[in-house]
mmCIF file of C-alpha atoms in Angstrom:
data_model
loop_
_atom_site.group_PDB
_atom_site.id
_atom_site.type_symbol
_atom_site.label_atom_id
_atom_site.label_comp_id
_atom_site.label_asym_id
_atom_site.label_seq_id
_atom_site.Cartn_x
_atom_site.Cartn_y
_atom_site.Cartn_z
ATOM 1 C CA UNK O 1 70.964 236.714 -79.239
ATOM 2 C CA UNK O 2 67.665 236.270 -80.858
ATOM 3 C CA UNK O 3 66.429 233.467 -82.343
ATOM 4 C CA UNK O 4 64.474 232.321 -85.558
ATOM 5 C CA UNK O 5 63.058 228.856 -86.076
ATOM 6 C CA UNK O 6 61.532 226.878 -89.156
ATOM 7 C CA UNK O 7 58.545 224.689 -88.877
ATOM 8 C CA UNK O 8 60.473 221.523 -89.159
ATOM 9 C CA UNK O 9 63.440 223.123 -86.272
ATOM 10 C CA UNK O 10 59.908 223.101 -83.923
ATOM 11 C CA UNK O 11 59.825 219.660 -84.147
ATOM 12 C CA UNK O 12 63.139 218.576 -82.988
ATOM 13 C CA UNK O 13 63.331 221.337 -80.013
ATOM 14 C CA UNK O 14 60.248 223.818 -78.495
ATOM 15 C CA UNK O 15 60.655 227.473 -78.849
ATOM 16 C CA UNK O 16 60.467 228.026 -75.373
ATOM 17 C CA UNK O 17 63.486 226.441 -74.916
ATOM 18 C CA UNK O 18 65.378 228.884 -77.410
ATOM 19 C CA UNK O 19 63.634 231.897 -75.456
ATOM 20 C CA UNK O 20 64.706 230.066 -71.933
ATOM 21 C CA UNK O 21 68.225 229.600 -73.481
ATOM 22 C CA UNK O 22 68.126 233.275 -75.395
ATOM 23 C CA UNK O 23 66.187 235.562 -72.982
ATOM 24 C CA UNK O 24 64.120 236.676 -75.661
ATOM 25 C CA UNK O 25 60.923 235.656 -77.741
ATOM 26 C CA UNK O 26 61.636 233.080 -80.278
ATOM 27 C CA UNK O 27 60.389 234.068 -84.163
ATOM 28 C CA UNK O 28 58.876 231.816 -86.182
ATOM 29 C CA UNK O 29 56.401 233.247 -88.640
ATOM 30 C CA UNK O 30 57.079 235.517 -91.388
ATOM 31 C CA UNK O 31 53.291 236.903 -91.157
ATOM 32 C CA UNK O 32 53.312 237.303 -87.397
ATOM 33 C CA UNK O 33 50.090 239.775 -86.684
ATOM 34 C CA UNK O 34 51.711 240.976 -83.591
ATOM 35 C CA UNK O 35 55.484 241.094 -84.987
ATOM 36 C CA UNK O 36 54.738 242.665 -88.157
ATOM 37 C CA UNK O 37 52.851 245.862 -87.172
ATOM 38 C CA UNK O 38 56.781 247.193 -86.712
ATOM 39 C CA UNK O 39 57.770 245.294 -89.660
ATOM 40 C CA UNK O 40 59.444 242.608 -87.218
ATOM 41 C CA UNK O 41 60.920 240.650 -89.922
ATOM 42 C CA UNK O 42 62.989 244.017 -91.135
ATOM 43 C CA UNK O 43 63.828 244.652 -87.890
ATOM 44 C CA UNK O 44 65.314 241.555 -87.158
ATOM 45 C CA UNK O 45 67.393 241.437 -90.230
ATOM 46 C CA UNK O 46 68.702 245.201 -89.343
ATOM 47 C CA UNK O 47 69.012 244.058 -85.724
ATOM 48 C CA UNK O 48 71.295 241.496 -86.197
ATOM 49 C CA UNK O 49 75.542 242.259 -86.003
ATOM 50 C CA UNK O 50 75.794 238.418 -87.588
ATOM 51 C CA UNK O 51 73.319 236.030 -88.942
ATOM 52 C CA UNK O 52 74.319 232.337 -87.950
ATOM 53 C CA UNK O 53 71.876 229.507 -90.081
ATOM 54 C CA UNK O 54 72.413 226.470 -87.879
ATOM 55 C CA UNK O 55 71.980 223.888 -89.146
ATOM 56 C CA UNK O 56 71.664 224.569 -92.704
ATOM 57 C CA UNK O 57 69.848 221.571 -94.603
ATOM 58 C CA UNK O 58 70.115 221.358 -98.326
ATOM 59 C CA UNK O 59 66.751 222.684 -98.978
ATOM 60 C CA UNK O 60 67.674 225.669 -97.294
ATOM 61 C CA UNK O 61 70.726 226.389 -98.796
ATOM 62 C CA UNK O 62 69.043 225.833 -102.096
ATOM 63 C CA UNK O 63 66.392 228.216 -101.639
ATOM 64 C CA UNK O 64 68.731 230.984 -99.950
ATOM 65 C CA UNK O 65 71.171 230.494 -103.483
ATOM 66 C CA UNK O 66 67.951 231.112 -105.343
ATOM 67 C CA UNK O 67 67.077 234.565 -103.583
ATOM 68 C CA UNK O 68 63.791 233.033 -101.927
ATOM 69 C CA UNK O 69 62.083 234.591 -99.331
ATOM 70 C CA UNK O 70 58.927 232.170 -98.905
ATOM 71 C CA UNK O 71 59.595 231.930 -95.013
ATOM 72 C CA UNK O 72 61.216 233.692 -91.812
ATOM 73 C CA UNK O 73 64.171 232.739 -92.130
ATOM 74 C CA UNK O 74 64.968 233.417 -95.860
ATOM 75 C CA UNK O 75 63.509 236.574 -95.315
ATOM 76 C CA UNK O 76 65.899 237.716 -92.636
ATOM 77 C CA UNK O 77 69.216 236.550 -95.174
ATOM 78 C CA UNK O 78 68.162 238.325 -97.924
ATOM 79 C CA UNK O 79 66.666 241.783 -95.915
ATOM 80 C CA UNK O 80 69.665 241.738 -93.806
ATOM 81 C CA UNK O 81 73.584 243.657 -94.214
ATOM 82 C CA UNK O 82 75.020 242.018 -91.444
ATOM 83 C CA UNK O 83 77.209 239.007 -92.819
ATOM 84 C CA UNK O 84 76.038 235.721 -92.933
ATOM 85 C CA UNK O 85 77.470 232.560 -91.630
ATOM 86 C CA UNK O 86 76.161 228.907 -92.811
ATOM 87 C CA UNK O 87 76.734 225.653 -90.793
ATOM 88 C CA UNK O 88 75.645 222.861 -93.159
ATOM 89 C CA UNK O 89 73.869 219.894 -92.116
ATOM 90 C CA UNK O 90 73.068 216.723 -94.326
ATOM 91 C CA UNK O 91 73.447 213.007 -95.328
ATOM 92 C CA UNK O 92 77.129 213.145 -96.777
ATOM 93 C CA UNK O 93 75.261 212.073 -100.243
ATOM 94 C CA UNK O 94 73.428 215.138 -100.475
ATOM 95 C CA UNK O 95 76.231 217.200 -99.606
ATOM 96 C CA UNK O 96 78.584 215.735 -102.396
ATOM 97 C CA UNK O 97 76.028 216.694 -104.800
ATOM 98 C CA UNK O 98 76.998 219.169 -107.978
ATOM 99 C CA UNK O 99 73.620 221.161 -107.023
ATOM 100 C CA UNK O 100 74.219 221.867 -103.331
ATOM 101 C CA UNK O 101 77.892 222.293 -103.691
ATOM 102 C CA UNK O 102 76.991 224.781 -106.512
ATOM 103 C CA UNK O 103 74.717 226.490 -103.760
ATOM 104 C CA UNK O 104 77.490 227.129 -101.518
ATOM 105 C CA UNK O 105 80.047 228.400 -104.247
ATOM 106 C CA UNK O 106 76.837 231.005 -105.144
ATOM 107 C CA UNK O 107 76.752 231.487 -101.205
ATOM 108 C CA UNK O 108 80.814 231.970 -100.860
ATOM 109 C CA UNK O 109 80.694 234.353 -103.653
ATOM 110 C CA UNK O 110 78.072 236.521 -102.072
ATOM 111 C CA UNK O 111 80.101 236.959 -99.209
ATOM 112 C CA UNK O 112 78.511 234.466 -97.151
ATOM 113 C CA UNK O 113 80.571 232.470 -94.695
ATOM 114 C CA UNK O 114 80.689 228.418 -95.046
ATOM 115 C CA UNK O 115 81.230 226.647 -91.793
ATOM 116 C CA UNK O 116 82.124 223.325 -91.876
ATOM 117 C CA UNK O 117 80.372 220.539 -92.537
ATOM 118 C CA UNK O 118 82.654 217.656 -90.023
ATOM 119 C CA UNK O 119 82.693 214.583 -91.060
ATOM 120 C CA UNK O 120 82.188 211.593 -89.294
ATOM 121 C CA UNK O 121 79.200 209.092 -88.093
ATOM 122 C CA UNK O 122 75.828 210.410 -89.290
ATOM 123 C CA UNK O 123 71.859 209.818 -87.978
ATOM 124 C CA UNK O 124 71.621 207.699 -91.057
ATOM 125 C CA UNK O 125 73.836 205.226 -90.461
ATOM 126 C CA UNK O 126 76.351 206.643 -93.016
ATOM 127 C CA UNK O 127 79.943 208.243 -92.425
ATOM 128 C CA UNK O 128 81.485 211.018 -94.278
ATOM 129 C CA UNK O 129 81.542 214.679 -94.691
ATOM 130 C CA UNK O 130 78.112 216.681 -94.051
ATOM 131 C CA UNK O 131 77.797 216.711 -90.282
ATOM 132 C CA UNK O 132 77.560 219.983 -88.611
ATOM 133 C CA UNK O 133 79.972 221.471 -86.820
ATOM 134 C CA UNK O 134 79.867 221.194 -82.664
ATOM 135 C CA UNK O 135 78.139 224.026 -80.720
ATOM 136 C CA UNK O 136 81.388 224.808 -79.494
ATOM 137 C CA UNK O 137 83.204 224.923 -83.089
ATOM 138 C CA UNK O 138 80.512 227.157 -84.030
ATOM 139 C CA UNK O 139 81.283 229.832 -81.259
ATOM 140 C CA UNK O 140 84.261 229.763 -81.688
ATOM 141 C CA UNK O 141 83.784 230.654 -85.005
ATOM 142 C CA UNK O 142 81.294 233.517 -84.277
ATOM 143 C CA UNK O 143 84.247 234.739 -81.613
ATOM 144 C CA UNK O 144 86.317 235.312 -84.404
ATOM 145 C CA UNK O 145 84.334 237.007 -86.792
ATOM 146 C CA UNK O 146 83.897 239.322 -83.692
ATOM 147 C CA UNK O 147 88.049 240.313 -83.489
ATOM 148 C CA UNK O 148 89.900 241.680 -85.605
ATOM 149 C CA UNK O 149 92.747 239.596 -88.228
ATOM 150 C CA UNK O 150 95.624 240.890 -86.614
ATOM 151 C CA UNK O 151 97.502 237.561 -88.028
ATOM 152 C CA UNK O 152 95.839 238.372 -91.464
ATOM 153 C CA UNK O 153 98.721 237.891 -94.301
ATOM 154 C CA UNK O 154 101.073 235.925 -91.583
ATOM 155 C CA UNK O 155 102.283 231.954 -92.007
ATOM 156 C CA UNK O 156 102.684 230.351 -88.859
ATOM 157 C CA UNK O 157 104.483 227.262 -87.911
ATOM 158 C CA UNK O 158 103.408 225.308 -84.612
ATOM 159 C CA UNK O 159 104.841 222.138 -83.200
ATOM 160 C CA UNK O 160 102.266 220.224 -80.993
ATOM 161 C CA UNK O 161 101.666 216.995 -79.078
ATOM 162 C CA UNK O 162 104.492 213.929 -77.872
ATOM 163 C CA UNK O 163 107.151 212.178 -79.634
ATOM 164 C CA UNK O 164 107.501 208.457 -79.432
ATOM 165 C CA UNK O 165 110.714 207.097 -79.651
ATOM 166 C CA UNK O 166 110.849 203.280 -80.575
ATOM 167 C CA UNK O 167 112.637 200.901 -78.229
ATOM 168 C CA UNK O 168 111.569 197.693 -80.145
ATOM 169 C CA UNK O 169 108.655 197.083 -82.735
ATOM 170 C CA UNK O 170 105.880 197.310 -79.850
ATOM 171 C CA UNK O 171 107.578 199.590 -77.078
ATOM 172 C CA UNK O 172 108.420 203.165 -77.200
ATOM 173 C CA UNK O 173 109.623 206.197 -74.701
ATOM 174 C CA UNK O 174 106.881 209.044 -74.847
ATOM 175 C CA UNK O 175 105.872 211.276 -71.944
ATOM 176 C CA UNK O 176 102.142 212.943 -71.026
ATOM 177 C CA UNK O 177 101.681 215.667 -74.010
ATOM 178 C CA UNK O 178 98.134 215.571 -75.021
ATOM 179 C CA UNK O 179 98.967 217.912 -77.897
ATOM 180 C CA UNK O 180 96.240 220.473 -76.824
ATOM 181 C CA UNK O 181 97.843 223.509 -76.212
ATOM 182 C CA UNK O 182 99.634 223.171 -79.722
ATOM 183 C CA UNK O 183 96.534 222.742 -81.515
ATOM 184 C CA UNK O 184 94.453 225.342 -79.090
ATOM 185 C CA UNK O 185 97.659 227.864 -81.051
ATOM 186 C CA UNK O 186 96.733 226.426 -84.485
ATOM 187 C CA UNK O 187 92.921 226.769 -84.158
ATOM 188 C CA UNK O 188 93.315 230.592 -82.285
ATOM 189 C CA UNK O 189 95.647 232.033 -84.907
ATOM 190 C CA UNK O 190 93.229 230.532 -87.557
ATOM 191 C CA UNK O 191 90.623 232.554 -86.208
ATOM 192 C CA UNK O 192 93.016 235.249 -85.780
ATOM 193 C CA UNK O 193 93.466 235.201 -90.246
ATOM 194 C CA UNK O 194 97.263 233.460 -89.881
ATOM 195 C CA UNK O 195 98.122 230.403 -92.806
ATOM 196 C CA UNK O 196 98.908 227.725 -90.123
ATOM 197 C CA UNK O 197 101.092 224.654 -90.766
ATOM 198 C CA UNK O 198 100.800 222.216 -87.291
ATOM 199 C CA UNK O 199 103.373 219.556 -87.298
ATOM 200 C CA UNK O 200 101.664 217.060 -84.854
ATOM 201 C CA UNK O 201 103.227 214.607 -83.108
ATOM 202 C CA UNK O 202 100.581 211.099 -82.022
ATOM 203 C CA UNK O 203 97.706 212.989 -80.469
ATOM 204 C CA UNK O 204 94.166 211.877 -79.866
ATOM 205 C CA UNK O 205 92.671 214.861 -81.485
ATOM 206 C CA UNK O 206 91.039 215.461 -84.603
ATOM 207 C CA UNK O 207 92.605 217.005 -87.300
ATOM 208 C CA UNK O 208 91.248 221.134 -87.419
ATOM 209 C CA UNK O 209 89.764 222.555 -90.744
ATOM 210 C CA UNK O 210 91.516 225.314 -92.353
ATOM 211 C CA UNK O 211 94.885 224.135 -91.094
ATOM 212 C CA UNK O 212 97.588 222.247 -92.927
ATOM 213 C CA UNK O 213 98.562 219.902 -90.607
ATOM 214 C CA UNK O 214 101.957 217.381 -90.733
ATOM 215 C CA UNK O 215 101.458 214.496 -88.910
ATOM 216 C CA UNK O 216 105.076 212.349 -87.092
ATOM 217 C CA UNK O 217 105.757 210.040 -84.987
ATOM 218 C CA UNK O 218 109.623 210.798 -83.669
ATOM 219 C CA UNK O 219 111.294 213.670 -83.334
ATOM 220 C CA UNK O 220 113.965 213.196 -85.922
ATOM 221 C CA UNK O 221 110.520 212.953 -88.108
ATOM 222 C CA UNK O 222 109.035 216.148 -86.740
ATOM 223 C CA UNK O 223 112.770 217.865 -86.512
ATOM 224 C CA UNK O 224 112.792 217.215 -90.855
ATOM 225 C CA UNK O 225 109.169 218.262 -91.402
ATOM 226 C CA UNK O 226 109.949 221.858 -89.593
ATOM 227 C CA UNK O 227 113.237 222.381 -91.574
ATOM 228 C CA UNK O 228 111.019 221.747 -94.624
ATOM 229 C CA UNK O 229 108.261 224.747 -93.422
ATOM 230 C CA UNK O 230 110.122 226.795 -91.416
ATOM 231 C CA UNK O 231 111.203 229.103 -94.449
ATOM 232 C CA UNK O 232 107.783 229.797 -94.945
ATOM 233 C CA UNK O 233 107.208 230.981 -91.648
ATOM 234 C CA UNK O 234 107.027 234.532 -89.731
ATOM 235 C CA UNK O 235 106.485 232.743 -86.460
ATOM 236 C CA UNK O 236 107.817 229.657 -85.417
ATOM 237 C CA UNK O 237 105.709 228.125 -81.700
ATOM 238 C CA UNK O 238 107.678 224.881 -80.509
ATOM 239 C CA UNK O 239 104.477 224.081 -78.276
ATOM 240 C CA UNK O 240 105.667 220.182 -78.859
ATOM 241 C CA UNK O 241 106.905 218.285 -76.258
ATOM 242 C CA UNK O 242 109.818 216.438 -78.247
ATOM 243 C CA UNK O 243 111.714 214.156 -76.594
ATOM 244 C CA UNK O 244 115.337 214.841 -75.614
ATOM 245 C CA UNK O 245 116.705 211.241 -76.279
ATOM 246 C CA UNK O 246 115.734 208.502 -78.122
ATOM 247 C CA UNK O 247 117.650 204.871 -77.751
ATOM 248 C CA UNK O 248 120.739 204.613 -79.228
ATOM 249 C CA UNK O 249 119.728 201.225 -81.167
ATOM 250 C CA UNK O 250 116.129 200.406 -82.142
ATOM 251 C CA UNK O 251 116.014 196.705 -81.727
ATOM 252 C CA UNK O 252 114.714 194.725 -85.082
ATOM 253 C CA UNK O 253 112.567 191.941 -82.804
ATOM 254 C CA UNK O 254 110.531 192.047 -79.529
ATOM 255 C CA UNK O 255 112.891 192.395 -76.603
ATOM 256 C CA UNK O 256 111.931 190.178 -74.292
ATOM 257 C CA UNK O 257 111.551 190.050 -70.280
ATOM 258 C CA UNK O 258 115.046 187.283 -69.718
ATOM 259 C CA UNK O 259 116.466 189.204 -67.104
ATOM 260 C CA UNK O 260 115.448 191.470 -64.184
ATOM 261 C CA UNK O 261 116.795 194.547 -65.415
ATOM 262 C CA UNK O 262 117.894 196.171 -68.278
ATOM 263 C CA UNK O 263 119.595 199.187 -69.525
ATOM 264 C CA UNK O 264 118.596 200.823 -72.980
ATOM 265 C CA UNK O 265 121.637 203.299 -73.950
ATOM 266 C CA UNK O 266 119.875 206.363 -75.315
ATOM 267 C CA UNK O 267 121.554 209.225 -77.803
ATOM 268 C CA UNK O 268 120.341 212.631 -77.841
ATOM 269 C CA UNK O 269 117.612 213.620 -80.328
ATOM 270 C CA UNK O 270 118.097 216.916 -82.168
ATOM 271 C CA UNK O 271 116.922 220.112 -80.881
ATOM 272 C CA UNK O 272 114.238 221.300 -83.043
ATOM 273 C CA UNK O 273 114.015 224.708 -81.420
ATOM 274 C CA UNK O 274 117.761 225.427 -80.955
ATOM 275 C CA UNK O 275 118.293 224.578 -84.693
ATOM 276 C CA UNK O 276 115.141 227.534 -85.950
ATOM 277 C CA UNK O 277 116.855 230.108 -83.243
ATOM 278 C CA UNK O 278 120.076 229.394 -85.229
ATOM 279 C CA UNK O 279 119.332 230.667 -88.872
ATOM 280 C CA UNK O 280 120.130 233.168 -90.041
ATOM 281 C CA UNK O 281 116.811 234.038 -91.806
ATOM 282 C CA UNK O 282 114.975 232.793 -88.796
ATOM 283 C CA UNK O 283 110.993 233.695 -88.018
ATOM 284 C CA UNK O 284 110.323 235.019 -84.880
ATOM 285 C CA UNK O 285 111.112 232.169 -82.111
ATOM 286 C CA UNK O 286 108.882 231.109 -79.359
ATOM 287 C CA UNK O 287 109.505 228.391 -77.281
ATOM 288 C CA UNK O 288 107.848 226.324 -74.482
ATOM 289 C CA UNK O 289 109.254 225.237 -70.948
ATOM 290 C CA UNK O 290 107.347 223.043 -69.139
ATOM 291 C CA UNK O 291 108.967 222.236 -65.511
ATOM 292 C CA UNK O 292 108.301 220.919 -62.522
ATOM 293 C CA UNK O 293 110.757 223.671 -60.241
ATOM 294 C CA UNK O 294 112.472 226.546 -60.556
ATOM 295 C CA UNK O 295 110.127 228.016 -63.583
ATOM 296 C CA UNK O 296 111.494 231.509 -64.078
ATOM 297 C CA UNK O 297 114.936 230.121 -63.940
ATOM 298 C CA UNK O 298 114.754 227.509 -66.230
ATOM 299 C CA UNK O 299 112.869 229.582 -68.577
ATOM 300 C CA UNK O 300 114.577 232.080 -68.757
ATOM 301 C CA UNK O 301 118.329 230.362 -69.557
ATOM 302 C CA UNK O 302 116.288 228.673 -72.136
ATOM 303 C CA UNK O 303 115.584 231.669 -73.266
ATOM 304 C CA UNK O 304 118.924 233.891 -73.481
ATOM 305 C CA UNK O 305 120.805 230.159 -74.390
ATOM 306 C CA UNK O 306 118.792 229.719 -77.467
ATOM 307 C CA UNK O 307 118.328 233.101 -78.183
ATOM 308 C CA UNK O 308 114.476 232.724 -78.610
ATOM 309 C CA UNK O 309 112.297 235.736 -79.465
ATOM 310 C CA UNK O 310 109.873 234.645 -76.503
ATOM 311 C CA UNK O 311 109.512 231.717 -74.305
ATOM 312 C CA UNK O 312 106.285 230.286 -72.540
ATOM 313 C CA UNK O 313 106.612 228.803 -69.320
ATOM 314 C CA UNK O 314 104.429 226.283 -66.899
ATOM 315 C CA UNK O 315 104.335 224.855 -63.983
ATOM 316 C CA UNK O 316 103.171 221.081 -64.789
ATOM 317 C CA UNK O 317 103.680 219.991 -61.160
ATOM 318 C CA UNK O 318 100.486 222.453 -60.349
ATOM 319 C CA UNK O 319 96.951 220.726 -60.870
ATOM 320 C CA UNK O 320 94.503 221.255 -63.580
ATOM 321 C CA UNK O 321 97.289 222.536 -66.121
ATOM 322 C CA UNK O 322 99.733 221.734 -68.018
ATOM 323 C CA UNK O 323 99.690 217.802 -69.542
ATOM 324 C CA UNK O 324 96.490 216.184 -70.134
ATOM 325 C CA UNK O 325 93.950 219.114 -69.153
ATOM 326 C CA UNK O 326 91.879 221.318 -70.885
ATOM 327 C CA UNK O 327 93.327 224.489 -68.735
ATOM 328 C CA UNK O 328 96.614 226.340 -68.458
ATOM 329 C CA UNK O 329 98.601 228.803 -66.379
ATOM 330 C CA UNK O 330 101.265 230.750 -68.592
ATOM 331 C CA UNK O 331 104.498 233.150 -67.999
ATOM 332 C CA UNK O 332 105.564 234.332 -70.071
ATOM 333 C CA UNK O 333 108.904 235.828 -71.262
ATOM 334 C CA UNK O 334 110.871 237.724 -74.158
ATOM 335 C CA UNK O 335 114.302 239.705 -73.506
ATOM 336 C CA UNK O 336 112.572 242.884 -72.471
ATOM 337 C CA UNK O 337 109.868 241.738 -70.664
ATOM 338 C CA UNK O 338 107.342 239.142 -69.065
ATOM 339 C CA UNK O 339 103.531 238.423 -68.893
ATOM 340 C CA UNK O 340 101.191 236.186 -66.335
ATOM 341 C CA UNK O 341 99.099 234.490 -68.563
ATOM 342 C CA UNK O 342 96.750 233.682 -65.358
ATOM 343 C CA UNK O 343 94.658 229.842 -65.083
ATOM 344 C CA UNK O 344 92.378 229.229 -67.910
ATOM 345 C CA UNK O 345 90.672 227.574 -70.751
ATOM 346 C CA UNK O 346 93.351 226.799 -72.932
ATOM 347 C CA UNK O 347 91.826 228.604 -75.672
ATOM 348 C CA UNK O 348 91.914 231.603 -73.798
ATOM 349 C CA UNK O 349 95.432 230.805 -73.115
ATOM 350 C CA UNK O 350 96.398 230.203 -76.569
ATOM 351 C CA UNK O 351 94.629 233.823 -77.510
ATOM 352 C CA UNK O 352 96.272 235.462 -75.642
ATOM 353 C CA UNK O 353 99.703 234.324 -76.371
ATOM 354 C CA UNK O 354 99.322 235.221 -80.146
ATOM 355 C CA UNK O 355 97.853 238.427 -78.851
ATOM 356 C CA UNK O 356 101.505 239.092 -77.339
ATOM 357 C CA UNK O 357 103.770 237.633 -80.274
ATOM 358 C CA UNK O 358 101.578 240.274 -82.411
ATOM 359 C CA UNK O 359 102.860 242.880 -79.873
ATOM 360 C CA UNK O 360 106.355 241.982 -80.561
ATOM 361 C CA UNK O 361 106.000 241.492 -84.045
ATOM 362 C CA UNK O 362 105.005 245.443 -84.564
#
């Protein structure tokens, strides 16, 4: 990685930090004495694989629309044929306005690549849209442009996250989903060039560009939304953890604590994954067992008794994966064969996986 900073970048962070951090010199100066006795600011741009502008204020974008090369940086965009990726970075004001959204259409139709801007709380005091994306977004982004769209021209439809089931107006029966394996699937076959629809059960995670995403509450509401995509779809991942049961009589008022026990009767909820397996112009069926004992068994008569394409399996009782963490541990299964999917990053995990349904999809 090398790295290029503006005047005003110098005086928010030093460039020997970005050489400590890179592990090369940092450029700053188009006119560089030293640098430019091998034309350094040529050699950059043909040096680079992918050009990354982060952040990208709207001066900048302005005067890379306009074909400028007054500085180092400009200079490198317009000498280089690598592609070029732009994180903007502004007041949410500035980037609502007709001029620098007509920047970034000029930008888009060049060819250059528009990452984000999030929106949320901003240095100004202001919330909206114009924040740039998180360091971590933005590799993630750069990791993609670096593999190839072998989901390119595919729809996908993933379930993620709980169901609540209500018991009375305030109370409800959930379990520990955190919904971040489901949306770790969305966000990797993004990246991978798949149209994703995520129906997303009550997570505490925010919602991912680039994805259409459904959000319910129960699973008769999630079990309805994937009937309505599902004949859009050339993969179907029930990541979510739905609930099984529900009670058999929602109660209209508070139930309150007379008595020292109670029973709820509870009625079983409809099997989401069971009823995709079933049709008979079904997409290709994966399906997720999470147990506590006997893994390979379970998963596997889930499996052959649904008739699933593919079935992930974990072992939840095992710490640091499964519910609530940011890692996983995978096997998984399809009628001819099986894959360890061994402890990581759920990310990772989540690559991989698609990596395999794109296997058994050729």
């Amino acid at each position: 990685m090398r790295v290029v900073m503006s005047q005003s970048a110098t005086e928010f962070i030093t460039p020997l930090t970005m050489q400590a951090l890179s592990g090369n010199p940092v450029s700053q100066d188009l006119l560089d004495p030293a640098a430019e006795l091998a034309m350094g600011h040529i050699e950059l741009a043909k040096w680079a694989d992918l050009v990354v502008v982060a952040p990208a204020t709207a001066n900048l974008l302005a005067r890379m629309s306009a074909g400028m090369a007054d500085e180092l940086i400009t200079t490198v965009t317009l000498a280089t044929a690598a592609p070029i990726a732009v994180c903007p970075a502004m007041n949410q004001q500035m980037y609502h306005h007709p001029a620098t959204q007509a920047n970034l259409t000029t930008l888009q139709q060049r060819g250059c690549l528009i990452w984000g801007p999030a929106a949320g709380d901003q240095a100004c005091g202001d919330v909206g849209k114009g924040r740039m994306l998180e360091p971590q977004q933005i590799l993630e982004h750069i990791q993609a442009t670096q593999h190839p769209q072998i989901l390119e021209g595919k729809h996908l439809l993933i379930t993620a996250g709980p169901t609540r089931e209500a018991i009375d107006p305030v109370r409800y029966l959930t379990n520990k989903s955190s919904g971040k394996m489901g949306y770790a699937l969305a966000e990797q076959a993004l990246a991978l060039g798949a149209d994703v629809t995520l129906v997303s059960g009550p997570v505490s995670i925010k919602a991912l560009q680039g994805v259409n995403t459904i959000t319910v509450e129960s699973a008769e509401q999630m079990h309805q939304a994937v009937m309505e995509n599902v004949d859009n779809a050339d993969v179907f991942i029930g990541c979510a953890a739905v609930a099984d049961y529900k009670p058999a009589e929602l109660a209209t008022q508070k139930i309150k604590k007379n008595n020292t026990t109670m029973a709820i009767e509870l009625t079983r909820n409809p099997d989401i994954l069971a009823d995709v397996a079933k049709r008979s112009n079904r997409p290709f069926t994966v399906g997720f067992a999470a147990e506590t004992n006997d893994v390979a068994k379970y998963a596997k008569g889930k499996l052959a008794n649904k008739k699933l394409d593919m079935i992930a399996a974990n072992d939840v009782s095992k710490p640091n994966q499964g519910f609530n963490t940011d890692d996983n541990a995978l096997t998984v299964y399809w009628p001819e064969g099986e894959c360890a999917l061994t402890h990581g990053h759920k990310q990772q995990i989540a690559r991989q996986l698609l990596e395999l349904i794109h296997q058994q999809l050729k």
